[in-house]
Coordinates of C-alpha atoms in Angstrom, one line a residue:
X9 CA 48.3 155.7 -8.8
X10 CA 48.3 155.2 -5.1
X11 CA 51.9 157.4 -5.1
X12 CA 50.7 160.2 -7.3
X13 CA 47.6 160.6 -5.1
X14 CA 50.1 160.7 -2.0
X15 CA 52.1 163.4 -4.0
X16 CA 49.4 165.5 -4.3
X17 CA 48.1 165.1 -0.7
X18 CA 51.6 166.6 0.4
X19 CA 51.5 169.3 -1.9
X20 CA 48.2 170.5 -1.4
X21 CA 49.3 173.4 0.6
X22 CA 53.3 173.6 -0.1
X23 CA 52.9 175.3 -3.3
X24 CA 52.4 178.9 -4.5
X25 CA 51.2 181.0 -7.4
X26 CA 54.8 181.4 -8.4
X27 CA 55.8 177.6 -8.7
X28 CA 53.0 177.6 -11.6
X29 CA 54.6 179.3 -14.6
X30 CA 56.3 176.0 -15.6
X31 CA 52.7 174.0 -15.2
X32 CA 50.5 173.5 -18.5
X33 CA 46.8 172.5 -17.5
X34 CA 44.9 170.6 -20.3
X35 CA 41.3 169.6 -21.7
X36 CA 42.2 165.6 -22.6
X37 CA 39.3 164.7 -25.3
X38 CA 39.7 161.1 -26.2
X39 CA 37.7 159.5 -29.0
X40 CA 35.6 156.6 -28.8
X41 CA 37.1 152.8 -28.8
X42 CA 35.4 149.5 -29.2
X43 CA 34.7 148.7 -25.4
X44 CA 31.5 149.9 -24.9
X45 CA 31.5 152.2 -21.6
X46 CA 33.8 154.0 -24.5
X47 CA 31.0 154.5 -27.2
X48 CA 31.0 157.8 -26.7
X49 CA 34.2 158.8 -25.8
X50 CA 36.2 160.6 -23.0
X51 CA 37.1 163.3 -20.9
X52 CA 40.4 163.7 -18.6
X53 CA 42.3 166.5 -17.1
X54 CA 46.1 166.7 -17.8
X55 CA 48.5 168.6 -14.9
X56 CA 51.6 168.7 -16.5
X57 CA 54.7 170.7 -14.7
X58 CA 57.5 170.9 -17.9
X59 CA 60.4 171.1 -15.2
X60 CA 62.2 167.7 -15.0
X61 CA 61.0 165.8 -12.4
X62 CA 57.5 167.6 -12.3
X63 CA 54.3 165.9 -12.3
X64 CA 52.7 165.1 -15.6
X65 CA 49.4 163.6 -14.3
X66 CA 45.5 162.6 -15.8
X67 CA 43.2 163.3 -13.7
X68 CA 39.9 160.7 -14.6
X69 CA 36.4 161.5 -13.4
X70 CA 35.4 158.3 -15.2
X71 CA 36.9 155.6 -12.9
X72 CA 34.4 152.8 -11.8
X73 CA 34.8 149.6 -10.7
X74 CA 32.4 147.5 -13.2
X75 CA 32.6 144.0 -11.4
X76 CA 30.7 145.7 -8.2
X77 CA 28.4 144.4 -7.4
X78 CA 24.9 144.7 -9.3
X79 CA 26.7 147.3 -11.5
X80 CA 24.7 147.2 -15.0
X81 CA 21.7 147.5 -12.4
X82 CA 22.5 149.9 -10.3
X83 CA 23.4 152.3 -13.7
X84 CA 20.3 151.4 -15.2
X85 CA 18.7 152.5 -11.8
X86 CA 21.1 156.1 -11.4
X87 CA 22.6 154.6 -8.7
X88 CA 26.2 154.2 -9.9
X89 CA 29.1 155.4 -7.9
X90 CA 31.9 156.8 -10.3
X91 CA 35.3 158.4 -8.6
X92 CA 38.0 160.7 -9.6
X93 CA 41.4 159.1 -10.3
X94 CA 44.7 160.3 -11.0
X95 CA 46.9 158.3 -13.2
X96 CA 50.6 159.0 -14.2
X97 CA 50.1 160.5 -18.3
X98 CA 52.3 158.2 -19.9
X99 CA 50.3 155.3 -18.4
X100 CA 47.1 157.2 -19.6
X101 CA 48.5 157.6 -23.2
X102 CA 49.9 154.3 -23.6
X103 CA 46.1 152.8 -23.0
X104 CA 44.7 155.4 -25.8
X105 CA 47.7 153.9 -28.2
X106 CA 46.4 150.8 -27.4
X107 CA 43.0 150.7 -28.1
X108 CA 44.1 153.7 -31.5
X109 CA 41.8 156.2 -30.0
X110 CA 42.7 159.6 -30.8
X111 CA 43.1 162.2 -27.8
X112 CA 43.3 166.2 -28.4
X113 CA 44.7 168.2 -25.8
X114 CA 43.5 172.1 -25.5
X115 CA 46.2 173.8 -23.3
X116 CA 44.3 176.0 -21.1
X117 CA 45.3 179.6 -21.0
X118 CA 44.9 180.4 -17.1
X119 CA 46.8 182.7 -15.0
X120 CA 48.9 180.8 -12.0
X121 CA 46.5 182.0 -9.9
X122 CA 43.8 180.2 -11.7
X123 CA 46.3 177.3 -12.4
X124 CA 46.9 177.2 -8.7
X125 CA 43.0 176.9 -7.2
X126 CA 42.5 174.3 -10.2
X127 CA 45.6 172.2 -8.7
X128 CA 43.9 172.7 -5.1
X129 CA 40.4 171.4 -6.2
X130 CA 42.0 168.5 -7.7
X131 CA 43.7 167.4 -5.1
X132 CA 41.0 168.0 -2.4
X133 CA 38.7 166.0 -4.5
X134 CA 41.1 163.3 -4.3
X135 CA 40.2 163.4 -0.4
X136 CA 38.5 159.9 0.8
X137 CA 35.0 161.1 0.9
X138 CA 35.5 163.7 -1.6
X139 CA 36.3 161.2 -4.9
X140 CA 33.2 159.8 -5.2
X141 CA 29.7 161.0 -6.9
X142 CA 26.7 160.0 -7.6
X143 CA 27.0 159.6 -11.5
X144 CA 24.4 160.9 -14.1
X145 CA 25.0 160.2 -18.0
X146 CA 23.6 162.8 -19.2
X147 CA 23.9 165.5 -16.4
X148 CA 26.9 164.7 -14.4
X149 CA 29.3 162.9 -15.5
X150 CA 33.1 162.3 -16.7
X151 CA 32.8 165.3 -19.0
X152 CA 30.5 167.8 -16.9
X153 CA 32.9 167.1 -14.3
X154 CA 36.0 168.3 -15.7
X155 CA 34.3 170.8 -17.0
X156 CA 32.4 172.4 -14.0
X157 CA 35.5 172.6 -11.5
X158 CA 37.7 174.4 -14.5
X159 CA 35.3 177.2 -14.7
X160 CA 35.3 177.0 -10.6
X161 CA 38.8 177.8 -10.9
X162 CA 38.6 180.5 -13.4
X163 CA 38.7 183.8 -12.2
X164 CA 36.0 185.9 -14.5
X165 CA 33.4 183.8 -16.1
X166 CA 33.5 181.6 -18.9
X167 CA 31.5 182.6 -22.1
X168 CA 31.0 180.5 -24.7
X169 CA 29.6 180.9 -28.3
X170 CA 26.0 179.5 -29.1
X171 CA 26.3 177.3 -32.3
X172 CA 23.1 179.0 -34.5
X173 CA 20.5 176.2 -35.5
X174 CA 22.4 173.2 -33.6
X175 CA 19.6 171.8 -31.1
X176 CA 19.6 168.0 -31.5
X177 CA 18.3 166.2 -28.5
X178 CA 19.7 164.0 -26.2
X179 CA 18.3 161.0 -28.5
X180 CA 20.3 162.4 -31.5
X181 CA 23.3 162.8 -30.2
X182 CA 23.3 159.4 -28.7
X183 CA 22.6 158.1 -32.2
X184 CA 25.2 159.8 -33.5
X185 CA 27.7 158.1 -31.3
X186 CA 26.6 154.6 -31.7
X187 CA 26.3 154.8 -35.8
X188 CA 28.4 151.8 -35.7
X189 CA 26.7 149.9 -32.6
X190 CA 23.5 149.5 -33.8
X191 CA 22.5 146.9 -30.4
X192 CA 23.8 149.8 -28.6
X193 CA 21.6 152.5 -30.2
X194 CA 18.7 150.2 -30.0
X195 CA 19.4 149.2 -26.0
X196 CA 19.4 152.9 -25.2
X197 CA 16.2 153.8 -27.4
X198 CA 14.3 150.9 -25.2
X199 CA 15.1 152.5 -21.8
X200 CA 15.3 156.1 -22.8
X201 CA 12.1 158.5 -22.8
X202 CA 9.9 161.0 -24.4
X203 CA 12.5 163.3 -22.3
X204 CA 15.2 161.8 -24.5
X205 CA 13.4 163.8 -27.5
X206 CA 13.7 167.0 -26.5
X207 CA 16.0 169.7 -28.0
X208 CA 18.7 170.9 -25.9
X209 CA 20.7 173.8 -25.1
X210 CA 24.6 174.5 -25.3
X211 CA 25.0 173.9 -21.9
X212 CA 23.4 170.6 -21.8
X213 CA 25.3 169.6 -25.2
X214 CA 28.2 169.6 -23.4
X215 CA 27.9 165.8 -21.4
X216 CA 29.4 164.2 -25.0
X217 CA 33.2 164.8 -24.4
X218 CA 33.7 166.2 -28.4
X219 CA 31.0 168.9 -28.0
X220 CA 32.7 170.1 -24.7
X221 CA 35.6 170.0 -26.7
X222 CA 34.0 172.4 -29.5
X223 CA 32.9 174.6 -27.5
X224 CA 36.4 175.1 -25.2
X225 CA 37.8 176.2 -28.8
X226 CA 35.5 179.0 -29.0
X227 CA 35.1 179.8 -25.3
X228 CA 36.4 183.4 -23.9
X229 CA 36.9 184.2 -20.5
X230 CA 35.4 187.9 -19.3
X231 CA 37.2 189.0 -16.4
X232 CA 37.0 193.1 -15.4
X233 CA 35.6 193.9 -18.6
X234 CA 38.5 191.8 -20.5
X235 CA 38.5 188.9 -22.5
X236 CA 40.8 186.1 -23.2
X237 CA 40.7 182.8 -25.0
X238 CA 39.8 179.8 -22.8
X239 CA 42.5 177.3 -24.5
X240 CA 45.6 179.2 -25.9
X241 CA 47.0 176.0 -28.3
X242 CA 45.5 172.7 -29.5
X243 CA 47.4 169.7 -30.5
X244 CA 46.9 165.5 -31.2
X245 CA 48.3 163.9 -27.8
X246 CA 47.8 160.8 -29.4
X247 CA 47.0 160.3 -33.2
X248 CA 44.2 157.9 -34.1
X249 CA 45.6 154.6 -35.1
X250 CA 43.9 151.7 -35.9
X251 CA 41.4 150.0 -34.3
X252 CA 40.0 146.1 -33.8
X253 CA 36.6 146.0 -33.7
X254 CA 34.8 142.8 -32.6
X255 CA 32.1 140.9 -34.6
X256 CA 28.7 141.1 -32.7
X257 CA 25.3 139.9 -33.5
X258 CA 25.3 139.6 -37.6
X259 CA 21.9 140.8 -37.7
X260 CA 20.8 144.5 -36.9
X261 CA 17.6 145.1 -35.0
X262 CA 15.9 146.6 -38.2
X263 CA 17.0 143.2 -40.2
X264 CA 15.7 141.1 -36.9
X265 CA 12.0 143.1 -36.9
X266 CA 11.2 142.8 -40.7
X267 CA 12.2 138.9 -40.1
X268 CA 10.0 139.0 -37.2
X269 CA 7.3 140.8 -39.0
X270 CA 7.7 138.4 -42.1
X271 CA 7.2 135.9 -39.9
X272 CA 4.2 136.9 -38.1
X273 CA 2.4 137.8 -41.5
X274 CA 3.4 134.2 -43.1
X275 CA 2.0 132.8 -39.5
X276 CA -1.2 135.2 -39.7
X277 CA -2.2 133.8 -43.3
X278 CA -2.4 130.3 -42.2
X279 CA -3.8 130.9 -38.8
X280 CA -6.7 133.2 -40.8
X281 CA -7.2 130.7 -43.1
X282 CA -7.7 128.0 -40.7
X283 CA -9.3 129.8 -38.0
X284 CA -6.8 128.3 -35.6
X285 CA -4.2 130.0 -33.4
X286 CA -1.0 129.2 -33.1
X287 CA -0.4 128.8 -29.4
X288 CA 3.6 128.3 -28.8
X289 CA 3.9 131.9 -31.2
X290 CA 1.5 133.5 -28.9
X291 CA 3.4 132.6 -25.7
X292 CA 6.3 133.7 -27.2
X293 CA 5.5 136.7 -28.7
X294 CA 3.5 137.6 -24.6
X295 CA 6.6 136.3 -22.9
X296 CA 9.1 138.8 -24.8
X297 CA 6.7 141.7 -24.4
X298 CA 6.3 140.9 -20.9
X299 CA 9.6 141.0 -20.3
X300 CA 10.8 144.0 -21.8
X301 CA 7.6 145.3 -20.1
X302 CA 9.3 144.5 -16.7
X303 CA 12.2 146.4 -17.6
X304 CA 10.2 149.7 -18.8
X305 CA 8.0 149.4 -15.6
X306 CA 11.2 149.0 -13.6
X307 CA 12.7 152.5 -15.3
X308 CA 9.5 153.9 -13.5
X309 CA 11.4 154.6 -10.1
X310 CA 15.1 154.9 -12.3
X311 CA 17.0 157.8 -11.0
X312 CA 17.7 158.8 -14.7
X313 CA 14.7 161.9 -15.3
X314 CA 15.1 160.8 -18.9
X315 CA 13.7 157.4 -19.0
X316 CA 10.8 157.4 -16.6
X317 CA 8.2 158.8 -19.0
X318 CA 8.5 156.6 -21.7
X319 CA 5.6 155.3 -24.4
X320 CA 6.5 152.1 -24.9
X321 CA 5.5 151.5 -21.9
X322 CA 1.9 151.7 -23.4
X323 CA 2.2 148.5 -25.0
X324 CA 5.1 146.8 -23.9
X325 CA 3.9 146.1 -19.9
X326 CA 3.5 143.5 -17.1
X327 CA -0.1 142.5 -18.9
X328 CA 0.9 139.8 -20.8
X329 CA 2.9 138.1 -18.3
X330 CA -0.7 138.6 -15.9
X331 CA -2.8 137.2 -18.6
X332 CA -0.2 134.5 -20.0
X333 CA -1.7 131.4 -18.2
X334 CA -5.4 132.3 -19.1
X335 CA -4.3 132.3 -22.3
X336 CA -3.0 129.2 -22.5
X337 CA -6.2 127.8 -21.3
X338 CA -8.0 129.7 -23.7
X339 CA -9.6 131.9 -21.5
X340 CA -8.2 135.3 -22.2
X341 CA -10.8 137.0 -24.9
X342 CA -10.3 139.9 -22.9
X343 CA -6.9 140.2 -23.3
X344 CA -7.0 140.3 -27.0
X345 CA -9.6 143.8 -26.7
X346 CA -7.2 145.0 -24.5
X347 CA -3.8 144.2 -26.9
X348 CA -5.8 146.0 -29.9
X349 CA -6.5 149.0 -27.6
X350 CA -2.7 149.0 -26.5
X351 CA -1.6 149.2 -29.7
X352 CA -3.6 152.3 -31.0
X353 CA -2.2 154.2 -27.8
X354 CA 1.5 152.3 -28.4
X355 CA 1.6 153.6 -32.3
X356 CA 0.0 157.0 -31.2
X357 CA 2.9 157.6 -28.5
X358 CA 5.2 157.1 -31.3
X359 CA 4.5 160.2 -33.1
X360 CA 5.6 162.1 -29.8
X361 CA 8.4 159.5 -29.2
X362 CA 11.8 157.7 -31.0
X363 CA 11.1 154.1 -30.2
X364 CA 13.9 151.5 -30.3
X365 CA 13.9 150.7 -33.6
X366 CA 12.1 148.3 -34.9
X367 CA 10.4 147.5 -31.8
X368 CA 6.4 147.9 -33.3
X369 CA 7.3 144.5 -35.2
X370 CA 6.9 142.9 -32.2
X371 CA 3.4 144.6 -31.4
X372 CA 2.1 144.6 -34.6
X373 CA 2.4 140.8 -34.1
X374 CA 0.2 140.5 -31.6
X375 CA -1.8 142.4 -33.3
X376 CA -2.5 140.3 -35.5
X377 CA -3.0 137.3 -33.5
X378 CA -5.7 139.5 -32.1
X379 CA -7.5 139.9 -35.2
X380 CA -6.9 136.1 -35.4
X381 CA -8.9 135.4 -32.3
X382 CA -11.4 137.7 -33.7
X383 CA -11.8 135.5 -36.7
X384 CA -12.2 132.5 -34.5
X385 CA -15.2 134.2 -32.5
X386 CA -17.2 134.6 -35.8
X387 CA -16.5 131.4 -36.2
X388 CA -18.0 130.0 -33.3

């Protein structure tokens, strides 16, 4: 890697238009392996020159370094560092093969002008300084990079065709690409918000690497009045193969909350019918909402724009860790107005809101240790 940056450093102003009509420049669209910073797949940019000898390189906005320090923080935060990378293609390939990820490769249909300033940018955001960004999941990353400097390079503007009645929103598509990962799906439906919900345009479509792809098929470029197709051929770089997927939790989060809810109902009936509460369920039920509580507070001062107006925070909050101890002394009949009042708000955001599914389990349980302590007040 270290050799093929070098290359390109010595290059960077030893080549000419002219030396570009052996050089194919390529959209690489991986699909989506079992690791999961792969979930939703990939985006790469091949510079391959056909004379022997030539370069054949992958460039990778997507390169990170996940033992850094504090990483799975600092992403939830928006404050992860990603970096371009340029790998030698066969190396690139041979990982896809690996892991039986299919990758398409759209041949770009520029002039060697255009191939030319793309081959510049690349290699000047090799630079030290210039290979790092601050990266964004939805609006700047591996994908949005690639395809941002192409259209830099392009001389004309890129136009590409709307897709009529296609307006899913950021939550949807994210659904979409963890069908199979349900712990995944229900992880990004905690931290992501209200702005999560809302439809989107082409432009914004095009952060998942296969939409990008889609629309690269259909693209034209306008320049003086002309027009020309954005990719001029398509072909499977790598066929999909088979892939080994790993066993992870058995249970689904729908299959854990009607468990939970059954639970809590079975626990309710006896606790009704005795007018006693169960104490240890009640600190466990406050301790778990507390905690995720922490987290959606936390997303409050996220770099992310999508998670920091979220609903759930409306029930699941700090407030049951701050009355926790009073009610363990059985001092906290104030708290349980308050949890009945939370949840109206809670299961009224959620008509505005996608909430992680089956996550209203868990408030509807203290809920109902609520009306529980209602039924003891009567009682005394």
């Amino acid at each position: 890697m270290k050799h093929l940056k070098t290359i390109f450093y010595a290059l960077r102003g030893g080549v000419g238009a002219q030396d570009m009509d052996s050089v194919e420049i390529c959209l690489l669209t991986c699909q989506p392996h079992d690791e999961v910073y792969s979930l939703y797949g990939h985006t790469a940019i091949r510079y391959h020159d056909l004379r022997k000898g030539g370069i054949d390189a992958a460039f990778n906005y997507g390169v990170f370094n996940f033992h850094a320090p504090y990483f799975a923080l600092r992403f939830v935060f928006g404050l992860t560092d990603y970096e371009l990378g340029v790998f030698p293609y066969a190396a690139f390939e041979k990982e896809y093969r690996y892991f039986g990820s299919m990758v398409t490769e759209q041949v770009l249909n520029l002039s060697n002008e255009e191939k030319l300033k793309l081959r510049l940018a690349l290699a000047e955001n090799l630079l030290p300084g210039n290979a790092i960004y601050r990266y964004n999941y939805f609006y700047n990353n591996c994908t949005t990079k690639a395809r941002d400097i192409i259209e830099q390079c392009i001389n004309g503007r890129v136009e590409y065709a709307g897709r009529k009645e296609y307006t899913p929103t950021f939550r949807e598509m994210v659904h979409e690409m963890t069908r199979q990962n349900p712990w995944s799906r229900w992880g990004n439906d905690l931290l992501l918000g209200i702005g999560a919900d809302q439809a989107t345009t082409l432009r914004l479509q095009e952060f998942l690497p296969n939409n990008l792809m889609h629309d690269f098929d259909r693209a034209q470029i306008r320049e003086n009045g002309q027009y020309r197709p954005l990719v001029k051929e398509r072909r499977i770089a790598v066929p999909a193969g088979v892939q080994i997927r790993q066993d992870g939790f058995p249970l689904t989060p729908l299959q854990c909350s009607i468990i939970l809810m059954a639970i809590g109902l079975v626990l309710f009936i006896f606790q009704w019918r005795l007018r006693q509460v169960f104490l240890v369920w009640e600190v466990l039920l406050m301790t778990a909402s507390g905690i995720i509580g922490i987290v959606l507070f936390l997303m409050l001062f996220s770099q992310h724009p999508t998670v920091r107006v979220n609903f759930q925070i409306l029930f699941f909050n700090p407030i049951h860790l701050v009355f926790l101890w009073s009610v363990i002394k059985g001092r906290a009949r104030r708290y349980w107005g308050i949890i009945i009042a939370l949840t109206i708000f809670f299961l009224i955001g959620n008509l505005f809101q996608t909430y992680a599914e089956g996550i209203q389990s868990l408030a509807l349980c203290l809920l109902l240790q609520a009306v529980c302590h209602t039924n003891r007040i009567r009682k005394a």
